[in-house]
Short mmCIF file of C-alpha atoms and ligand atoms in Angstrom, two decimals:
data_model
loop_
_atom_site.label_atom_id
_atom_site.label_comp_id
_atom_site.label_asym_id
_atom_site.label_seq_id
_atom_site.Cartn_x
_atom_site.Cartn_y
_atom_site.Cartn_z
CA UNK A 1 16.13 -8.02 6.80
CA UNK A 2 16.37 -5.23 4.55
CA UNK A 3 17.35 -1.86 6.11
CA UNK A 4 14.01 0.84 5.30
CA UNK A 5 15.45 4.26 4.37
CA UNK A 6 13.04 7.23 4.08
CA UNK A 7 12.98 8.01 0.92
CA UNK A 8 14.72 5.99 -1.84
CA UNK A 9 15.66 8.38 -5.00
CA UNK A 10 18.08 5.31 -6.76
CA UNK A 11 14.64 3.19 -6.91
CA UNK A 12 13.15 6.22 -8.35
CA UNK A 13 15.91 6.87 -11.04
CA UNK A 14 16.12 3.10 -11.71
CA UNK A 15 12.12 3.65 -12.97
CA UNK A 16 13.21 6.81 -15.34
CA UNK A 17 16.37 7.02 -16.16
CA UNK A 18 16.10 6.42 -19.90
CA UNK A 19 13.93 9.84 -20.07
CA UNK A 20 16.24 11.57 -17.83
CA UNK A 21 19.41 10.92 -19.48
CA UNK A 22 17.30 11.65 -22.65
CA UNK A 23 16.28 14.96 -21.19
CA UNK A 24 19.80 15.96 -20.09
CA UNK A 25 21.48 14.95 -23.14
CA UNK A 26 19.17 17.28 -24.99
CA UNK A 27 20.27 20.35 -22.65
CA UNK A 28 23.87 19.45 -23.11
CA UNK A 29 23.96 19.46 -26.69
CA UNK A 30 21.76 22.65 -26.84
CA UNK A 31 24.61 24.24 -24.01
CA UNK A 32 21.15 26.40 -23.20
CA UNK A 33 22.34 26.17 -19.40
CA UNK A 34 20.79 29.39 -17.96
CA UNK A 35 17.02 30.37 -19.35
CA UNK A 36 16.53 27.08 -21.72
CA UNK A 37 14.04 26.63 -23.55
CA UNK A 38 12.85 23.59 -20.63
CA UNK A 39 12.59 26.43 -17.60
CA UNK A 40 9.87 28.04 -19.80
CA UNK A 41 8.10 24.99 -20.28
CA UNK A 42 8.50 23.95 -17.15
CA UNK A 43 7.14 27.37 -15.50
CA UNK A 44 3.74 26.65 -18.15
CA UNK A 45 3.53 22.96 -17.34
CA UNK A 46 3.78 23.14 -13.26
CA UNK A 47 1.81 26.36 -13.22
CA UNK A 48 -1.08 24.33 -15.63
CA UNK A 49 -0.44 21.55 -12.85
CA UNK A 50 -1.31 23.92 -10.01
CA UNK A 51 -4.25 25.31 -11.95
CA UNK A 52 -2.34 28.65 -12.01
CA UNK A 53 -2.16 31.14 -14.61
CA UNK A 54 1.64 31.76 -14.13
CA UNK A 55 4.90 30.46 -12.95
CA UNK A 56 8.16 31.94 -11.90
CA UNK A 57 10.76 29.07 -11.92
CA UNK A 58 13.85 30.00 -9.41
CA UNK A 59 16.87 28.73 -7.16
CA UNK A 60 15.42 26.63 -4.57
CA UNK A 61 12.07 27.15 -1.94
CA UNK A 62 13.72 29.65 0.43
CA UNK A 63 14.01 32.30 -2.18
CA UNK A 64 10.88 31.24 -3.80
CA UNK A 65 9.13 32.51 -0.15
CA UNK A 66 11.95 35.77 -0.01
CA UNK A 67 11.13 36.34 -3.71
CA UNK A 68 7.38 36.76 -3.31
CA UNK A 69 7.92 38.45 -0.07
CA UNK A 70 9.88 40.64 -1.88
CA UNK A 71 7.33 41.10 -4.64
CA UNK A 72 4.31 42.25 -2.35
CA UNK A 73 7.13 44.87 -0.94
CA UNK A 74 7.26 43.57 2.18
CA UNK A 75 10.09 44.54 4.89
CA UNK A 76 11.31 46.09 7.61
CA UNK A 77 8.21 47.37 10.06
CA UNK A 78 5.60 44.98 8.15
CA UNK A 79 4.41 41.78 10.13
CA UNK A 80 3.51 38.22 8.66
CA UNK A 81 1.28 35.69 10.23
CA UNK A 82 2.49 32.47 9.74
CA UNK A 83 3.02 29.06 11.90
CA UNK A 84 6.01 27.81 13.88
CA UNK A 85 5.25 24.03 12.93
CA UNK A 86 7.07 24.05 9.61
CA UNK A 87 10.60 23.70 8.07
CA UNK A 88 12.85 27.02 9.24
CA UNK A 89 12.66 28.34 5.71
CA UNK A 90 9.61 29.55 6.63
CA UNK A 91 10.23 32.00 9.29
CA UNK A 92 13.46 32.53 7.89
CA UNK A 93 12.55 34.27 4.77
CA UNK A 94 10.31 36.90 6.31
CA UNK A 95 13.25 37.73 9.41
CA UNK A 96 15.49 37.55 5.52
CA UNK A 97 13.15 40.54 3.91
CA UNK A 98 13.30 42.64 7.29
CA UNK A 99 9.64 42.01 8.22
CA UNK A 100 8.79 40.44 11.65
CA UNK A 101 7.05 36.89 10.96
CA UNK A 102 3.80 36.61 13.99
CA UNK A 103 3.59 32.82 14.56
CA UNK A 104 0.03 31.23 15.46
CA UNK A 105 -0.67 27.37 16.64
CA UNK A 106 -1.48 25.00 14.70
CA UNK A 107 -4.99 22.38 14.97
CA UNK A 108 -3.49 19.24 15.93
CA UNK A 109 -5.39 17.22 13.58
CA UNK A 110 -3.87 18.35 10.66
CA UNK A 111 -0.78 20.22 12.01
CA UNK A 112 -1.34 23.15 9.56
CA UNK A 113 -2.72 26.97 10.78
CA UNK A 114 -5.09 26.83 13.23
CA UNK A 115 -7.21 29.27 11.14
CA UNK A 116 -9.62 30.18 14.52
CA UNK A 117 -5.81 31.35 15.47
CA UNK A 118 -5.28 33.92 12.80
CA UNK A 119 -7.74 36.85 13.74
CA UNK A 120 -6.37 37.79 17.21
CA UNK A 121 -2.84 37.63 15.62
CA UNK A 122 -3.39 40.53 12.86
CA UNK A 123 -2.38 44.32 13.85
CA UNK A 124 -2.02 47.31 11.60
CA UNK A 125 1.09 46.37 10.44
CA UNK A 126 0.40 42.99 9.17
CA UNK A 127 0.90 42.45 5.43
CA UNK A 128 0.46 39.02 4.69
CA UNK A 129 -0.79 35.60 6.11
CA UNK A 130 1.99 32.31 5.32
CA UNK A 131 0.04 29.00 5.80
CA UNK A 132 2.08 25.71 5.19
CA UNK A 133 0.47 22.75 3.69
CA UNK A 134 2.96 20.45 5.77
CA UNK A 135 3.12 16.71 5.11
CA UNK A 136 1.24 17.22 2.20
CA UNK A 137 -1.70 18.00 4.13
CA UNK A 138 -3.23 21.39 2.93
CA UNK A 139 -4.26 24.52 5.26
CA UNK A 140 -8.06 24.94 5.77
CA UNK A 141 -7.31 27.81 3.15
CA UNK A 142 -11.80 28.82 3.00
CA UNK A 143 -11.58 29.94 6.84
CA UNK A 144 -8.18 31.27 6.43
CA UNK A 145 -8.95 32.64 2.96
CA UNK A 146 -12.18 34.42 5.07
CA UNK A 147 -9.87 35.81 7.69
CA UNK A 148 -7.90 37.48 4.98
CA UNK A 149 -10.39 38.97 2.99
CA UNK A 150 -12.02 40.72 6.07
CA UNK A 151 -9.03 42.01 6.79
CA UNK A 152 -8.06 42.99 2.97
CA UNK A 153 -4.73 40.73 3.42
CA UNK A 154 -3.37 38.42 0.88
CA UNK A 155 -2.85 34.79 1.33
CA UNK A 156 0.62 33.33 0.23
CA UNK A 157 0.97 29.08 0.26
CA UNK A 158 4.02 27.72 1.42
CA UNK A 159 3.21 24.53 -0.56
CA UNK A 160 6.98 23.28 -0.19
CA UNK A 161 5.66 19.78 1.02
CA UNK A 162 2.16 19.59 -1.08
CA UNK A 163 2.74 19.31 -5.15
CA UNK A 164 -0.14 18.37 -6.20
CA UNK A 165 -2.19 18.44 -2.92
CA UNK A 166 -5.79 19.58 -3.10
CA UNK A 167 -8.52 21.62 -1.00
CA UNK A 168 -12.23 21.32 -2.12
CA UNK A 169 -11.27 20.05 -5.72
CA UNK A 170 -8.48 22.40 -6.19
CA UNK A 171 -4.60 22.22 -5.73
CA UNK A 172 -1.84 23.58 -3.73
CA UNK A 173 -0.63 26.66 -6.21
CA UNK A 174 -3.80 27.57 -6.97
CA UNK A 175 -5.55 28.03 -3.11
CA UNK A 176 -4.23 31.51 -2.16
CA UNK A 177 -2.97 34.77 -3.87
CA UNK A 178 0.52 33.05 -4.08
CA UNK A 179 2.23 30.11 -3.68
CA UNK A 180 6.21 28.55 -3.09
CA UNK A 181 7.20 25.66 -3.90
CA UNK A 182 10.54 23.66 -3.12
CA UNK A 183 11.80 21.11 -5.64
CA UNK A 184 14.18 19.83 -3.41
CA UNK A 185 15.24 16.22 -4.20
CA UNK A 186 13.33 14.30 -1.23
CA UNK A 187 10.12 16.64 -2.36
CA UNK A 188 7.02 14.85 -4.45
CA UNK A 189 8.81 16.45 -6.98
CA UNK A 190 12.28 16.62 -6.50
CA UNK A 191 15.10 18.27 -8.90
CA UNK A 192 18.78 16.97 -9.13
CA UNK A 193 19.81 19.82 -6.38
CA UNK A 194 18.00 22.65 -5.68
CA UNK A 195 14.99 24.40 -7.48
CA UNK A 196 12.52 26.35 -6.92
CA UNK A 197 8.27 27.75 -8.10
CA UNK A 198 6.56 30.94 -7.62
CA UNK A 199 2.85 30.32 -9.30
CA UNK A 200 0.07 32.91 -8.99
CA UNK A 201 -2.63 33.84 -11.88
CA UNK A 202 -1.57 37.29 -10.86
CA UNK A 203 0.64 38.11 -14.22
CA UNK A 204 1.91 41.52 -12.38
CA UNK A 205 3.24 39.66 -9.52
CA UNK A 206 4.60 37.02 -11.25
CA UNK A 207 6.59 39.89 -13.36
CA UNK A 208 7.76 41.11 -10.50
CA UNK A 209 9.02 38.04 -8.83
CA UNK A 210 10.98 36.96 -11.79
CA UNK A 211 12.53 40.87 -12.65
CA UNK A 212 13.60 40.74 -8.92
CA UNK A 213 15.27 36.77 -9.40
CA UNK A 214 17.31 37.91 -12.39
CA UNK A 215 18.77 40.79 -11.08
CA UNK A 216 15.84 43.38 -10.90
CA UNK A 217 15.78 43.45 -14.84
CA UNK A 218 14.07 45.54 -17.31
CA UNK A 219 13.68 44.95 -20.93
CA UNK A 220 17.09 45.68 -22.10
CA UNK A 221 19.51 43.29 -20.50
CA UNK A 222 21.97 45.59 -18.66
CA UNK A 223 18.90 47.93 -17.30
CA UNK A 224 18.93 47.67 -13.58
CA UNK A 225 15.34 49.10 -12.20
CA UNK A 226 14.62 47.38 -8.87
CA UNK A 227 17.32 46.19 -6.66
CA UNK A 228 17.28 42.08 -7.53
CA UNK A 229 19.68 38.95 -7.03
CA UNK A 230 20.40 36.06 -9.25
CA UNK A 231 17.59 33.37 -8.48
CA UNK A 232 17.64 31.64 -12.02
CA UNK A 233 16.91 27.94 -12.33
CA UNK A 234 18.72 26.24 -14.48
CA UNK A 235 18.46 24.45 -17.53
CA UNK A 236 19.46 21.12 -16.18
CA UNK A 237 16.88 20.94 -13.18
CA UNK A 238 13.95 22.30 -15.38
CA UNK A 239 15.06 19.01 -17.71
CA UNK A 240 14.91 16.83 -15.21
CA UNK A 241 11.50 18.17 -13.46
CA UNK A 242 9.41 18.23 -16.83
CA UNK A 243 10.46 14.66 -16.83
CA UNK A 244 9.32 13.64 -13.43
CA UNK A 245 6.14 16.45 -13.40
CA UNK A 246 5.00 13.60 -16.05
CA UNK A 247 4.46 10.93 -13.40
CA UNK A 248 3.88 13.43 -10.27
CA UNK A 249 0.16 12.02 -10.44
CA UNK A 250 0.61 8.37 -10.04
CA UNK A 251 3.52 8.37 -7.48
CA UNK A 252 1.29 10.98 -5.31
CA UNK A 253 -1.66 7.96 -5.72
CA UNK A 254 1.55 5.15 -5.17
CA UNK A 255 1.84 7.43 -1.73
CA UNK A 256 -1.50 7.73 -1.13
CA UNK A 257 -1.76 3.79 -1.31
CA UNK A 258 1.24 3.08 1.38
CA UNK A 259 -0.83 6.05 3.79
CA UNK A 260 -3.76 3.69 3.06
CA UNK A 261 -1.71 0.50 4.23
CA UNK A 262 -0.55 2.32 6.49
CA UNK A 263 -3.83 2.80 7.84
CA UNK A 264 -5.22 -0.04 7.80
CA UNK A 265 -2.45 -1.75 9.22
CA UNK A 266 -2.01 0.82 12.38
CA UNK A 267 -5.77 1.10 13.09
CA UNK A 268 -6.52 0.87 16.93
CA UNK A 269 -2.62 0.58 17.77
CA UNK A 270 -2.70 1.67 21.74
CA UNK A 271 -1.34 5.25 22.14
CA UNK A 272 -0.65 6.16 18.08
CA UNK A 273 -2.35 8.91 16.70
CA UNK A 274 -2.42 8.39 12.98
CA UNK A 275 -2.67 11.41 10.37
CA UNK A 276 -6.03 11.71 8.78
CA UNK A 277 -7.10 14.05 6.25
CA UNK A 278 -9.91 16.81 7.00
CA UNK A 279 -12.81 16.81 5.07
CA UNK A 280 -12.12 18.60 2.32
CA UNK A 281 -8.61 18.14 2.20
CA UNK A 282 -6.42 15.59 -0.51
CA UNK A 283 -3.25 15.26 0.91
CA UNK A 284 0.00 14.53 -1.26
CA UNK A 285 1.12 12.43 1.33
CA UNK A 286 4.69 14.16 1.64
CA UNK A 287 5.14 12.41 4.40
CA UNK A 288 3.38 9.74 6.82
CA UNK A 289 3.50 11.49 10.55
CA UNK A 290 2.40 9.37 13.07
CA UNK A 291 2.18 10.91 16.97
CA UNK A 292 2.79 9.45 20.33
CA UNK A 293 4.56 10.34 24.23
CA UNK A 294 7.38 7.75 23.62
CA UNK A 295 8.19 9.07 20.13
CA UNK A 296 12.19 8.73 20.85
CA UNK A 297 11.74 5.76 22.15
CA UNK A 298 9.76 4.39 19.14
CA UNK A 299 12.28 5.24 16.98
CA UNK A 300 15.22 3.88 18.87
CA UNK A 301 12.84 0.80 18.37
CA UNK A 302 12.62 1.30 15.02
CA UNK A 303 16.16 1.50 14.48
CA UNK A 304 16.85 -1.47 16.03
CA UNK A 305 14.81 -3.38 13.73
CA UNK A 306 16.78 -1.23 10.52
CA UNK A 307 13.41 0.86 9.53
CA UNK A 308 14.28 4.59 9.52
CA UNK A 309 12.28 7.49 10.71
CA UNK A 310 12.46 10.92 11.05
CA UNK A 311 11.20 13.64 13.49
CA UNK A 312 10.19 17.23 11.80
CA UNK A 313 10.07 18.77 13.44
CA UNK A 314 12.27 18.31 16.87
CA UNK A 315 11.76 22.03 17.63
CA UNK A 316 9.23 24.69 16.80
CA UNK A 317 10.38 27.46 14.60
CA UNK A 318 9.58 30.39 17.14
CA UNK A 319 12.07 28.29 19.82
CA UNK A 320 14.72 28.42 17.34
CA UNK A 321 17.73 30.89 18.66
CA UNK A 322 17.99 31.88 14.94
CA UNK A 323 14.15 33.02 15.05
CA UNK A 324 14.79 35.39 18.69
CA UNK A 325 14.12 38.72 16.82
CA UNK A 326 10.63 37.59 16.30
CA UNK A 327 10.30 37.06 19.99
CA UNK A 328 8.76 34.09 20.70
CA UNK A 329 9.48 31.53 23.77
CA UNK A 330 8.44 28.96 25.03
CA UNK A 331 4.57 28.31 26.01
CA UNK A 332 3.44 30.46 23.34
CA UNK A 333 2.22 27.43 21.22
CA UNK A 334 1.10 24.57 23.20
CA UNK A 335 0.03 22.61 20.06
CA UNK A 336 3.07 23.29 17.84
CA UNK A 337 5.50 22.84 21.17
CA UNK A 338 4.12 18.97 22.34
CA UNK A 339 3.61 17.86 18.43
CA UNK A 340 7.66 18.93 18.14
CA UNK A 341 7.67 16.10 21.00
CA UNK A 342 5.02 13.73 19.52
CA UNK A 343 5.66 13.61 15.93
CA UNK A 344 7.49 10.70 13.78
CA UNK A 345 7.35 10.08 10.32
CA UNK A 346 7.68 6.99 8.82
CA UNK A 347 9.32 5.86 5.64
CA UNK A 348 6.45 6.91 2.90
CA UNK A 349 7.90 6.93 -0.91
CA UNK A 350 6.13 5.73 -4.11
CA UNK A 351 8.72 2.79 -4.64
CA UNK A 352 8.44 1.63 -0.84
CA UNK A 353 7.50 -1.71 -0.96
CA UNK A 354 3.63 -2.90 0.42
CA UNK A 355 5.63 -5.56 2.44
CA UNK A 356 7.55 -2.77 4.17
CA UNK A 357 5.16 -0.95 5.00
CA UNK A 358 3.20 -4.04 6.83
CA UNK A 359 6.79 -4.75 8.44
CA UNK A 360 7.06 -1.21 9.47
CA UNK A 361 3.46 -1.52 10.82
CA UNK A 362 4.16 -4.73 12.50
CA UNK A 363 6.99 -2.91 14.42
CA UNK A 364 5.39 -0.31 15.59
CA UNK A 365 2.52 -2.37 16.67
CA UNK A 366 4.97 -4.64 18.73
CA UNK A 367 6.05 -1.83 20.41
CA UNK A 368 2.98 0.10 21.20
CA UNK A 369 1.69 -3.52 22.51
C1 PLP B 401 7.71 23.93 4.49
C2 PLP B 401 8.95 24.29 3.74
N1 PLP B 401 9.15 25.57 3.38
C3 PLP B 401 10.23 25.95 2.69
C4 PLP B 401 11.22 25.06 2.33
C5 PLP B 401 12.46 25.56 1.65
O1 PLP B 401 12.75 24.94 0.43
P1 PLP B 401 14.27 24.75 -0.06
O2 PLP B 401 14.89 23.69 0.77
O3 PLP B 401 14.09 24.35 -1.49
O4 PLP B 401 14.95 26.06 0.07
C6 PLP B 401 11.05 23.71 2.66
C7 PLP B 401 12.07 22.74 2.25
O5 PLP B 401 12.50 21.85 2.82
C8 PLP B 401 9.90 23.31 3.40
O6 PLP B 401 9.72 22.05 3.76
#
């Protein structure tokens, strides 16, 4: 049998690889290799994507969150409210900008912000509220949006795992004040290395995310005005993006297909809790997260049989020693802490074959007898 890894970029390239090396070989002969003409476009095309008015186009999804942090001016003594069931980046970025991030649970049917959650968690110092759309799945971003307009607060997405998901008929980009996106290469949409989005349809903000990525910039090159960094994406990856933002659409309904099989295929399996999405909510389907007790000893099962799987995440941000100035330990978040123990995603990619997935089903059936 043929081994199941979790994502499978060759299969992808082997579907576009005459547009890509078209793509490239137009950057290379233009030698446009910083600010090319393709990292404007790109910035219009994604943020047009997103339904957002603007796009700020920069290294990779950590700065994208530092960045707009950055932009709202928020740092030392200011407070975030954000969730401990994500990728590190998350927390990471507002401990980066000086500002304390204020982690809340997350509603176990989604695994995003528990948005009942976010009220008791705001004080006077709290700037900002960070929901992740993880998986895919997006944040119930009408209660949280209601939260944070009683309270005067924006709301900034960390849609790193959701290109292209949706909440009540619009998408991830478009849901809050703000949103970050990652482009890493295992994302929906995935650059050649690392890259990066800001979108907002607030032009000011936008302006001030991309004068503080290029070096806090004014309008004559060597003017200086904020204090910035260099967070430029380059030529290259804003080639190869436009190329696969072209086909973003039907691989996110290829994914949505295999969560379907998926589905169908797991229903009723003893013990397996299988992600659903809320009303309201389109998933992208980032990734297929399955929960159980004997996750680890699922996915030694798995293993066995040559199907990978991962686990994200094993621990909770706020338990993270690299998270301790934000104070958090355990028992704080009884959701996020068992799901950390629960959670395993299967293999879930566009090119993963239907038979896979029913072999992948058929394992874990066999195991949860
Ligand atoms: C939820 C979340 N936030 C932020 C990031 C950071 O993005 P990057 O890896 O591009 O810095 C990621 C990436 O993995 C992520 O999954």
């Amino acid at each position: 049998m043929n081994p199941v890894p979790m994502v499978d970029l060759k299969a992808q390239l082997a579907r576009i690889r005459p547009e890509i090396e078209e793509a490239l070989g137009r950057v290379l002969a233009s030698t446009a290799f910083v600010f090319g003409e393709d990292v404007r476009l790109l910035e219009r095309e994604f943020a047009d994507f997103c339904g957002a008015a603007h796009g700020c186009a920069v290294a990779n999804g950590t700065d994208a969150l530092q960045l707009a942090l950055r932009a709202y001016g928020i740092g030392p003594g200011d407070e975030v409210v954000t969730v401990a069931n994500t990728f590190i980046a998350t927390g990471e970025a507002v401990l980066l900008v000086g500002a304390k991030p204020v982690f809340v649970d997350v509603d176990e049917a989604t695994f995003t912000m528990d948005p009942g959650k976010v009220e008791a968690a705001i004080t006077p110092r709290t700037r900002l509220i960070l929901p992740v759309h993880l998986y895919g799945h997006p944040a119930d971003m009408t209660a949280i949006g209601e939260v944070a307009r009683r309270h005067g607060l924006p709301v900034l997405e960390d849609a790193a795992q959701a290109h292209g998901a949706e909440w009540r008929g619009r998408r991830a980009g478009s849901l809050g004040h703000a949103a970050c996106f990652s482009f890493y290469p295992g994302k929906n949409l995935g650059a050649y290395g690392d890259a990066g989005m800001v979108t907002s349809s607030d032009a000011d903000f936008v302006a001030r995310v991309r004068q503080i990525a290029n070096h806090g910039g004014g309008t004559n090159k060597y003017d200086n005005v904020v204090l910035g960094t260099n967070s430029r994406l380059d030529t290259l990856q804003a080639a190869v993006l436009r190329v696969k933002l072209r086909h973003l659409e039907a691989w996110n309904e290829e994914r949505r297909a295999r969560a379907q099989a998926y589905a169908r295929a797991l229903e009723g399996a003893p013990g397996i809790v299988l992600p659903r999405e809320k009303e309201g909510a389109r998933s992208a389907w980032h990734l297929y997260t399955v929960r159980l007790p004997r996750r680890d000893a699922l996915q030694a099962h798995l293993q066995a049989r040559g199907i990978a799987s991962a686990v994200h995440y094993p621990r909770p941000i706020h338990l993270q020693p690299a998270m301790a100035p934000a104070g958090g330990k355990a028992g704080d978040l009884p959701v996020s802490e068992r799901l950390s123990r629960e959670v395993l995603c299967l293999p879930l990619y566009p090119e993963l074959p239907l038979e896979d997935v029913a072999r992948i089903a058929g394992a874990v059936r066999a195991f949860a007898g």
